[in-house]
mmCIF file of C-alpha atoms and ligand atoms in Angstrom:
data_model
loop_
_atom_site.group_PDB
_atom_site.id
_atom_site.type_symbol
_atom_site.label_atom_id
_atom_site.label_comp_id
_atom_site.label_asym_id
_atom_site.label_seq_id
_atom_site.Cartn_x
_atom_site.Cartn_y
_atom_site.Cartn_z
ATOM 1 C CA MET A 14 0.000 0.000 0.000
ATOM 2 C CA THR A 15 1.363 3.411 -0.943
ATOM 3 C CA ALA A 16 -1.592 5.666 -0.100
ATOM 4 C CA THR A 17 -1.914 7.452 3.231
ATOM 5 C CA LEU A 18 -4.739 5.917 5.250
ATOM 6 C CA ILE A 19 -7.330 8.520 6.234
ATOM 7 C CA ASP A 20 -8.240 7.393 9.728
ATOM 8 C CA GLY A 21 -11.856 8.463 10.177
ATOM 9 C CA LYS A 22 -12.194 6.478 13.373
ATOM 10 C CA SER A 23 -9.497 8.441 15.139
ATOM 11 C CA PHE A 24 -10.598 11.775 13.589
ATOM 12 C CA ALA A 25 -14.151 11.107 14.819
ATOM 13 C CA ALA A 26 -12.874 10.275 18.321
ATOM 14 C CA GLY A 27 -11.052 13.630 18.414
ATOM 15 C CA LEU A 28 -14.162 15.408 17.141
ATOM 16 C CA ARG A 29 -16.341 13.773 19.810
ATOM 17 C CA GLN A 30 -13.812 14.848 22.435
ATOM 18 C CA ARG A 31 -14.057 18.489 21.261
ATOM 19 C CA ILE A 32 -17.860 18.212 21.225
ATOM 20 C CA ALA A 33 -17.803 16.877 24.802
ATOM 21 C CA GLU A 34 -15.672 19.871 25.870
ATOM 22 C CA HIS A 35 -18.055 22.357 24.183
ATOM 23 C CA THR A 36 -20.989 20.532 25.793
ATOM 24 C CA ALA A 37 -19.416 20.760 29.247
ATOM 25 C CA ALA A 38 -18.869 24.503 28.734
ATOM 26 C CA MET A 39 -22.522 24.926 27.694
ATOM 27 C CA LYS A 40 -23.706 22.983 30.715
ATOM 28 C CA GLU A 41 -21.819 25.431 32.938
ATOM 29 C CA ARG A 42 -24.073 28.119 31.448
ATOM 30 C CA GLY A 43 -27.094 25.986 32.333
ATOM 31 C CA ILE A 44 -27.683 24.739 28.775
ATOM 32 C CA THR A 45 -27.720 20.984 28.048
ATOM 33 C CA PRO A 46 -27.937 20.113 24.352
ATOM 34 C CA GLY A 47 -30.644 17.533 23.653
ATOM 35 C CA LEU A 48 -31.080 15.226 20.666
ATOM 36 C CA ALA A 49 -34.357 13.401 20.006
ATOM 37 C CA VAL A 50 -34.233 10.355 17.747
ATOM 38 C CA VAL A 51 -37.441 8.847 16.422
ATOM 39 C CA LEU A 52 -37.518 5.274 15.130
ATOM 40 C CA VAL A 53 -40.620 3.903 13.425
ATOM 41 C CA GLY A 54 -40.719 0.130 12.989
ATOM 42 C CA GLU A 55 -38.112 -2.562 13.607
ATOM 43 C CA ASP A 56 -35.656 -2.335 10.697
ATOM 44 C CA PRO A 57 -32.573 -4.122 12.138
ATOM 45 C CA ALA A 58 -29.971 -1.728 10.631
ATOM 46 C CA SER A 59 -31.959 1.297 11.845
ATOM 47 C CA GLN A 60 -32.148 -0.183 15.346
ATOM 48 C CA VAL A 61 -28.345 -0.520 15.427
ATOM 49 C CA TYR A 62 -27.892 3.085 14.214
ATOM 50 C CA VAL A 63 -30.389 4.477 16.721
ATOM 51 C CA ARG A 64 -28.770 2.581 19.587
ATOM 52 C CA SER A 65 -25.288 3.885 18.795
ATOM 53 C CA LYS A 66 -26.588 7.428 18.217
ATOM 54 C CA GLY A 67 -28.167 7.374 21.700
ATOM 55 C CA LYS A 68 -25.030 5.934 23.303
ATOM 56 C CA GLN A 69 -22.659 8.463 21.709
ATOM 57 C CA THR A 70 -25.029 11.350 22.500
ATOM 58 C CA ARG A 71 -24.977 10.436 26.199
ATOM 59 C CA GLU A 72 -21.201 9.887 26.159
ATOM 60 C CA THR A 73 -20.618 13.481 25.031
ATOM 61 C CA GLY A 74 -22.759 14.749 27.932
ATOM 62 C CA MET A 75 -25.854 15.643 25.895
ATOM 63 C CA ASN A 76 -29.397 14.528 26.653
ATOM 64 C CA SER A 77 -30.685 11.739 24.439
ATOM 65 C CA PHE A 78 -34.425 11.266 23.942
ATOM 66 C CA GLU A 79 -35.498 8.120 22.108
ATOM 67 C CA HIS A 80 -38.982 7.598 20.695
ATOM 68 C CA ARG A 81 -39.869 4.195 19.279
ATOM 69 C CA LEU A 82 -43.139 3.787 17.411
ATOM 70 C CA PRO A 83 -44.638 0.615 15.894
ATOM 71 C CA ALA A 84 -44.351 0.129 12.124
ATOM 72 C CA ASP A 85 -48.113 0.595 11.614
ATOM 73 C CA THR A 86 -48.189 4.005 13.339
ATOM 74 C CA PRO A 87 -50.401 6.393 11.332
ATOM 75 C CA GLU A 88 -48.439 9.244 9.727
ATOM 76 C CA ALA A 89 -50.584 11.779 11.623
ATOM 77 C CA GLU A 90 -49.337 10.324 14.908
ATOM 78 C CA LEU A 91 -45.693 10.691 13.843
ATOM 79 C CA LEU A 92 -46.362 14.264 12.693
ATOM 80 C CA ALA A 93 -47.945 15.010 16.076
ATOM 81 C CA LEU A 94 -44.809 13.720 17.838
ATOM 82 C CA VAL A 95 -42.580 15.832 15.576
ATOM 83 C CA GLY A 96 -44.775 18.850 16.396
ATOM 84 C CA GLN A 97 -44.369 18.158 20.100
ATOM 85 C CA LEU A 98 -40.567 17.877 19.776
ATOM 86 C CA ASN A 99 -40.491 21.108 17.727
ATOM 87 C CA GLU A 100 -42.050 22.907 20.712
ATOM 88 C CA ASP A 101 -39.941 21.231 23.408
ATOM 89 C CA PRO A 102 -37.171 23.610 24.564
ATOM 90 C CA ALA A 103 -35.094 20.674 25.913
ATOM 91 C CA VAL A 104 -34.855 19.266 22.382
ATOM 92 C CA ASN A 105 -32.333 21.056 20.155
ATOM 93 C CA GLY A 106 -32.048 18.412 17.459
ATOM 94 C CA ILE A 107 -34.635 16.068 15.943
ATOM 95 C CA LEU A 108 -33.743 13.092 13.793
ATOM 96 C CA VAL A 109 -36.360 10.830 12.259
ATOM 97 C CA GLN A 110 -34.549 7.644 11.279
ATOM 98 C CA LEU A 111 -34.977 6.742 7.607
ATOM 99 C CA PRO A 112 -36.265 4.744 5.844
ATOM 100 C CA LEU A 113 -39.819 5.200 7.101
ATOM 101 C CA PRO A 114 -42.470 2.496 6.537
ATOM 102 C CA GLY A 115 -44.004 2.574 3.036
ATOM 103 C CA HIS A 116 -47.319 4.171 4.069
ATOM 104 C CA MET A 117 -45.546 7.343 5.200
ATOM 105 C CA ASP A 118 -44.531 10.333 3.082
ATOM 106 C CA GLU A 119 -40.866 10.833 4.026
ATOM 107 C CA ALA A 120 -40.649 14.333 2.568
ATOM 108 C CA ALA A 121 -43.746 15.469 4.492
ATOM 109 C CA VAL A 122 -42.334 14.121 7.747
ATOM 110 C CA ILE A 123 -38.861 15.630 7.232
ATOM 111 C CA ASN A 124 -40.337 18.990 6.243
ATOM 112 C CA ALA A 125 -42.460 18.997 9.412
ATOM 113 C CA ILE A 126 -39.273 19.229 11.510
ATOM 114 C CA ARG A 127 -38.432 22.802 12.472
ATOM 115 C CA PRO A 128 -35.464 23.628 10.175
ATOM 116 C CA GLU A 129 -33.367 24.902 13.102
ATOM 117 C CA LYS A 130 -33.734 21.480 14.767
ATOM 118 C CA ASP A 131 -33.213 19.468 11.561
ATOM 119 C CA VAL A 132 -29.814 18.009 12.508
ATOM 120 C CA ASP A 133 -29.883 15.630 9.518
ATOM 121 C CA GLY A 134 -30.010 18.651 7.192
ATOM 122 C CA PHE A 135 -32.704 17.072 4.987
ATOM 123 C CA HIS A 136 -35.417 19.740 5.403
ATOM 124 C CA ILE A 137 -36.104 21.524 2.118
ATOM 125 C CA LEU A 138 -35.081 24.861 3.687
ATOM 126 C CA ASN A 139 -31.708 23.514 4.746
ATOM 127 C CA VAL A 140 -31.187 21.994 1.294
ATOM 128 C CA GLY A 141 -31.934 25.413 -0.219
ATOM 129 C CA ARG A 142 -29.756 27.247 2.250
ATOM 130 C CA LEU A 143 -26.812 24.953 1.513
ATOM 131 C CA ALA A 144 -27.327 25.363 -2.244
ATOM 132 C CA THR A 145 -27.434 29.149 -1.972
ATOM 133 C CA GLY A 146 -24.500 29.512 0.398
ATOM 134 C CA GLN A 147 -26.522 30.432 3.485
ATOM 135 C CA LYS A 148 -26.033 29.115 7.002
ATOM 136 C CA ALA A 149 -27.624 25.676 6.956
ATOM 137 C CA MET A 150 -27.781 22.423 8.843
ATOM 138 C CA VAL A 151 -25.534 20.230 6.676
ATOM 139 C CA PRO A 152 -26.182 16.474 6.186
ATOM 140 C CA CYS A 153 -23.884 14.466 8.435
ATOM 141 C CA THR A 154 -22.163 12.033 6.050
ATOM 142 C CA PRO A 155 -21.119 14.698 3.503
ATOM 143 C CA LEU A 156 -20.096 17.009 6.356
ATOM 144 C CA GLY A 157 -17.891 14.272 7.828
ATOM 145 C CA SER A 158 -16.391 13.563 4.403
ATOM 146 C CA LEU A 159 -15.627 17.267 3.927
ATOM 147 C CA MET A 160 -13.894 17.429 7.302
ATOM 148 C CA LEU A 161 -11.664 14.490 6.345
ATOM 149 C CA LEU A 162 -10.870 16.079 2.964
ATOM 150 C CA ARG A 163 -9.979 19.447 4.474
ATOM 151 C CA ASP A 164 -7.828 17.757 7.083
ATOM 152 C CA GLN A 165 -6.010 15.792 4.412
ATOM 153 C CA LEU A 166 -5.657 18.421 1.694
ATOM 154 C CA GLY A 167 -6.076 21.805 3.352
ATOM 155 C CA SER A 168 -7.568 23.859 0.526
ATOM 156 C CA LEU A 169 -9.830 22.124 -2.013
ATOM 157 C CA SER A 170 -9.808 25.180 -4.281
ATOM 158 C CA GLY A 171 -9.454 24.361 -7.969
ATOM 159 C CA LYS A 172 -9.297 20.594 -7.442
ATOM 160 C CA ASN A 173 -11.243 18.367 -9.803
ATOM 161 C CA ALA A 174 -13.739 16.494 -7.623
ATOM 162 C CA LEU A 175 -15.891 13.606 -8.834
ATOM 163 C CA VAL A 176 -18.899 12.606 -6.740
ATOM 164 C CA ILE A 177 -20.247 9.212 -7.783
ATOM 165 C CA GLY A 178 -23.911 9.030 -6.721
ATOM 166 C CA ARG A 179 -26.643 11.671 -6.722
ATOM 167 C CA SER A 180 -28.736 10.818 -3.661
ATOM 168 C CA ASN A 181 -30.271 13.572 -1.548
ATOM 169 C CA ILE A 182 -28.525 12.156 1.520
ATOM 170 C CA VAL A 183 -24.959 11.913 0.227
ATOM 171 C CA GLY A 184 -24.202 12.751 -3.415
ATOM 172 C CA LYS A 185 -26.021 16.059 -3.923
ATOM 173 C CA PRO A 186 -25.108 17.718 -0.593
ATOM 174 C CA MET A 187 -21.518 16.471 -1.009
ATOM 175 C CA ALA A 188 -21.332 18.192 -4.381
ATOM 176 C CA GLN A 189 -22.685 21.422 -2.837
ATOM 177 C CA LEU A 190 -20.078 21.353 -0.080
ATOM 178 C CA LEU A 191 -17.255 20.772 -2.555
ATOM 179 C CA LEU A 192 -18.537 23.667 -4.682
ATOM 180 C CA ARG A 193 -18.594 25.876 -1.593
ATOM 181 C CA ASP A 194 -14.926 25.015 -1.097
ATOM 182 C CA SER A 195 -14.233 26.072 -4.715
ATOM 183 C CA ALA A 196 -13.568 22.605 -6.134
ATOM 184 C CA THR A 197 -14.577 21.931 -9.750
ATOM 185 C CA VAL A 198 -17.327 19.385 -9.238
ATOM 186 C CA THR A 199 -18.685 16.630 -11.451
ATOM 187 C CA ILE A 200 -21.562 14.402 -10.338
ATOM 188 C CA ALA A 201 -21.712 10.927 -11.846
ATOM 189 C CA HIS A 202 -24.673 8.565 -11.597
ATOM 190 C CA SER A 203 -26.123 5.392 -13.072
ATOM 191 C CA ARG A 204 -26.531 6.956 -16.545
ATOM 192 C CA THR A 205 -23.057 8.510 -16.727
ATOM 193 C CA CYS A 206 -20.994 7.515 -19.783
ATOM 194 C CA ASP A 207 -17.294 6.633 -19.571
ATOM 195 C CA LEU A 208 -17.121 6.746 -15.786
ATOM 196 C CA PRO A 209 -13.630 5.170 -15.610
ATOM 197 C CA ASP A 210 -12.176 7.902 -17.872
ATOM 198 C CA LEU A 211 -13.979 10.623 -15.931
ATOM 199 C CA CYS A 212 -12.613 9.214 -12.706
ATOM 200 C CA ARG A 213 -9.053 9.244 -14.057
ATOM 201 C CA THR A 214 -9.232 13.063 -14.255
ATOM 202 C CA ALA A 215 -10.338 13.509 -10.622
ATOM 203 C CA ASP A 216 -8.048 14.790 -7.869
ATOM 204 C CA ILE A 217 -10.790 13.902 -5.378
ATOM 205 C CA VAL A 218 -13.143 10.913 -5.731
ATOM 206 C CA ILE A 219 -16.178 10.489 -3.470
ATOM 207 C CA ALA A 220 -17.807 7.101 -3.972
ATOM 208 C CA ALA A 221 -21.443 6.903 -2.770
ATOM 209 C CA VAL A 222 -22.954 4.207 -4.960
ATOM 210 C CA GLY A 223 -23.833 1.296 -2.679
ATOM 211 C CA ARG A 224 -22.054 -1.391 -4.752
ATOM 212 C CA ALA A 225 -19.163 -3.374 -3.335
ATOM 213 C CA HIS A 226 -15.763 -2.666 -4.951
ATOM 214 C CA PHE A 227 -17.433 -0.705 -7.765
ATOM 215 C CA VAL A 228 -14.569 1.781 -8.280
ATOM 216 C CA LYS A 229 -11.538 -0.023 -9.654
ATOM 217 C CA GLY A 230 -7.891 0.693 -8.920
ATOM 218 C CA ASP A 231 -7.095 1.619 -12.516
ATOM 219 C CA TRP A 232 -9.811 4.325 -12.468
ATOM 220 C CA ILE A 233 -7.835 6.292 -9.874
ATOM 221 C CA LYS A 234 -5.517 9.132 -10.891
ATOM 222 C CA PRO A 235 -2.121 8.629 -9.231
ATOM 223 C CA GLY A 236 -1.999 10.655 -6.030
ATOM 224 C CA ALA A 237 -5.769 11.313 -5.886
ATOM 225 C CA THR A 238 -7.663 11.485 -2.579
ATOM 226 C CA VAL A 239 -10.381 8.840 -2.343
ATOM 227 C CA ILE A 240 -13.307 9.037 0.079
ATOM 228 C CA ASP A 241 -15.294 5.803 0.177
ATOM 229 C CA VAL A 242 -18.786 6.400 1.582
ATOM 230 C CA GLY A 243 -20.155 2.973 0.654
ATOM 231 C CA ILE A 244 -21.132 0.421 3.262
ATOM 232 C CA ASN A 245 -21.801 -2.982 1.719
ATOM 233 C CA ARG A 246 -22.352 -6.214 3.633
ATOM 234 C CA THR A 247 -20.661 -9.116 1.834
ATOM 235 C CA ASP A 248 -19.482 -12.632 2.734
ATOM 236 C CA ASP A 249 -16.104 -11.001 3.454
ATOM 237 C CA GLY A 250 -17.691 -8.569 5.932
ATOM 238 C CA LEU A 251 -18.237 -4.824 5.463
ATOM 239 C CA VAL A 252 -16.645 -3.382 2.342
ATOM 240 C CA GLY A 253 -16.796 -0.026 0.601
ATOM 241 C CA ASP A 254 -17.645 1.060 -2.936
ATOM 242 C CA VAL A 255 -13.950 1.214 -3.843
ATOM 243 C CA ASP A 256 -11.646 -1.731 -4.532
ATOM 244 C CA PHE A 257 -9.459 -0.713 -1.615
ATOM 245 C CA ALA A 258 -6.607 -3.187 -2.217
ATOM 246 C CA ALA A 259 -6.030 -1.934 -5.771
ATOM 247 C CA ALA A 260 -6.929 1.745 -5.272
ATOM 248 C CA SER A 261 -4.603 2.128 -2.292
ATOM 249 C CA GLN A 262 -1.672 1.273 -4.582
ATOM 250 C CA VAL A 263 -2.398 4.315 -6.745
ATOM 251 C CA ALA A 264 -4.164 6.911 -4.590
ATOM 252 C CA GLY A 265 -2.371 9.521 -2.517
ATOM 253 C CA ALA A 266 -4.793 9.049 0.383
ATOM 254 C CA ILE A 267 -7.829 6.841 0.944
ATOM 255 C CA THR A 268 -10.448 6.085 3.597
ATOM 256 C CA PRO A 269 -10.859 2.449 4.684
ATOM 257 C CA VAL A 270 -14.213 0.716 5.213
ATOM 258 C CA PRO A 271 -14.905 0.260 8.050
ATOM 259 C CA GLY A 272 -13.124 3.021 9.968
ATOM 260 C CA GLY A 273 -13.335 5.835 7.404
ATOM 261 C CA VAL A 274 -16.439 7.905 6.745
ATOM 262 C CA GLY A 275 -18.738 5.700 8.878
ATOM 263 C CA PRO A 276 -17.613 6.928 12.325
ATOM 264 C CA MET A 277 -17.706 10.540 11.091
ATOM 265 C CA THR A 278 -21.449 10.407 10.453
ATOM 266 C CA ILE A 279 -22.603 10.115 14.085
ATOM 267 C CA ALA A 280 -19.854 12.496 15.257
ATOM 268 C CA CYS A 281 -21.228 15.082 12.792
ATOM 269 C CA LEU A 282 -24.759 14.462 14.033
ATOM 270 C CA LEU A 283 -23.527 15.441 17.501
ATOM 271 C CA ALA A 284 -21.685 18.432 16.004
ATOM 272 C CA ASN A 285 -24.925 19.548 14.335
ATOM 273 C CA THR A 286 -26.830 19.143 17.613
ATOM 274 C CA LEU A 287 -24.265 21.322 19.350
ATOM 275 C CA THR A 288 -24.469 23.915 16.566
ATOM 276 C CA ALA A 289 -28.287 23.901 16.756
ATOM 277 C CA THR A 290 -28.081 24.399 20.532
ATOM 278 C CA ALA A 291 -25.654 27.293 20.178
ATOM 279 C CA ARG A 292 -27.865 28.986 17.560
ATOM 280 C CA ALA A 293 -31.023 28.450 19.668
ATOM 281 C CA ASN A 294 -29.314 30.209 22.575
ATOM 282 C CA GLY A 295 -27.813 33.098 20.608
ATOM 283 C CA LEU A 296 -24.252 31.773 21.019
ATOM 284 C CA PRO A 297 -21.660 31.721 18.210
ATOM 285 C CA ASP A 298 -21.314 28.470 16.264
ATOM 286 C CA PRO A 299 -18.790 26.156 17.956
ATOM 287 C CA GLU A 300 -15.465 26.622 16.203
ATOM 288 C CA GLY A 301 -14.500 24.188 13.462
ATOM 289 C CA LEU A 302 -17.755 22.246 13.501
ATOM 290 C CA THR A 303 -19.624 24.095 10.756
ATOM 291 C CA PRO A 304 -18.465 24.508 7.172
HETATM 292 P P1 NAD B 4 -28.581 5.609 -3.046
HETATM 293 O O1 NAD B 4 -28.938 4.203 -3.420
HETATM 294 O O2 NAD B 4 -29.651 6.555 -2.651
HETATM 295 O O3 NAD B 4 -27.789 6.280 -4.253
HETATM 296 C C1 NAD B 4 -26.838 5.570 -4.993
HETATM 297 C C2 NAD B 4 -26.401 6.407 -6.145
HETATM 298 O O4 NAD B 4 -25.471 5.652 -6.904
HETATM 299 C C3 NAD B 4 -27.528 6.821 -7.092
HETATM 300 O O5 NAD B 4 -27.547 8.216 -7.214
HETATM 301 C C4 NAD B 4 -27.178 6.174 -8.420
HETATM 302 O O6 NAD B 4 -27.389 7.045 -9.536
HETATM 303 C C5 NAD B 4 -25.687 5.898 -8.276
HETATM 304 N N1 NAD B 4 -25.332 4.747 -9.073
HETATM 305 C C6 NAD B 4 -25.924 3.518 -9.088
HETATM 306 N N2 NAD B 4 -25.328 2.738 -10.005
HETATM 307 C C7 NAD B 4 -24.365 3.462 -10.597
HETATM 308 C C8 NAD B 4 -23.437 3.225 -11.626
HETATM 309 N N3 NAD B 4 -23.410 2.045 -12.256
HETATM 310 N N4 NAD B 4 -22.584 4.212 -11.976
HETATM 311 C C9 NAD B 4 -22.616 5.404 -11.333
HETATM 312 N N5 NAD B 4 -23.490 5.688 -10.347
HETATM 313 C C10 NAD B 4 -24.345 4.740 -9.988
HETATM 314 O O7 NAD B 4 -27.462 5.465 -1.913
HETATM 315 P P2 NAD B 4 -26.943 6.497 -0.798
HETATM 316 O O8 NAD B 4 -27.950 6.632 0.274
HETATM 317 O O9 NAD B 4 -26.387 7.721 -1.435
HETATM 318 O O10 NAD B 4 -25.739 5.632 -0.214
HETATM 319 C C11 NAD B 4 -24.636 5.253 -1.021
HETATM 320 C C12 NAD B 4 -23.737 4.331 -0.216
HETATM 321 O O11 NAD B 4 -23.277 5.034 0.919
HETATM 322 C C13 NAD B 4 -24.437 3.081 0.328
HETATM 323 O O12 NAD B 4 -23.506 2.032 0.361
HETATM 324 C C14 NAD B 4 -24.788 3.464 1.750
HETATM 325 O O13 NAD B 4 -24.861 2.350 2.611
HETATM 326 C C15 NAD B 4 -23.608 4.335 2.097
HETATM 327 N N6 NAD B 4 -23.876 5.316 3.149
HETATM 328 C C16 NAD B 4 -22.951 5.402 4.134
HETATM 329 C C17 NAD B 4 -23.114 6.313 5.146
HETATM 330 C C18 NAD B 4 -22.080 6.406 6.213
HETATM 331 O O14 NAD B 4 -22.350 6.827 7.315
HETATM 332 N N7 NAD B 4 -20.827 6.066 5.896
HETATM 333 C C19 NAD B 4 -24.232 7.147 5.172
HETATM 334 C C20 NAD B 4 -25.159 7.073 4.117
HETATM 335 C C21 NAD B 4 -24.952 6.142 3.102
#
């Protein structure tokens, strides 16, 4: 392996430590940040995520409020809970775990969250604010990826960045963040032609496809920085969207899976909760946590 390993696990641990320090300072002022997580149904992966979100929230000294609703909960009941959390001054951040059961309108539920408490950054107002360069709540996985990129490269200005995947959760907000940092951004998706050639021109590759080992080693420009967002369960365990063994021979720096972007996501959720708390109390944004 010639590439530098981008250690998201250790970066996230440092970030959580800084968040815990900010939280302790807020508590001295009588303010305890609070994150409410709502889980509808029994999706096994969602249950694991919600459990570790709650655990890490408590570990940083914040209040964690968990709401579990049965899968057949009527949408109106979920909306009523969201309305209640919107009004609760102890709750600074609200996260409704996706995916929601099929009978619910995800967009309607997300857009019912007060934008200032939308720590996932999926509310239409936050999407618009990010796209227009206003202060927004930024989706956690792209935010974590940006932090790793800035830490690795310093300035992203003028770099050719290729985002593979155009989801609302990862690809699109990632592209917006890279644009904000003055990278030249290309978004590739399932209908893109000549992806390998496109990839060979990229100084930065963000893979968010959801297909194991999709990005091959010979697609990578020598020295490029590769951020692998993919999480794919295979017979060999968890693997990313990038063929790590081959790509790490060519790239300048690369995130592993697991231990790369994954741990950054929950750390950024806590960072967003802290930012939301600061804004709700008229305090400046905690340093280094907002792009
Ligand atoms: P998604 O299924 O919503 O989007 C996948 C994207 O890949 C689509 O935009 C599609 O156009 C694109 N795509 C599919 N086939 C393609 C092809 N042949 N060529 C180019 N593009 C293609 O997925 P998502 O929610 O954006 O997640 C992507 C991956 O990231 C998944 O593996 C998911 O598990 C992972 N993920 C990880 C984290 C984390 O915390 N690390 C968070 C969210 C998602």
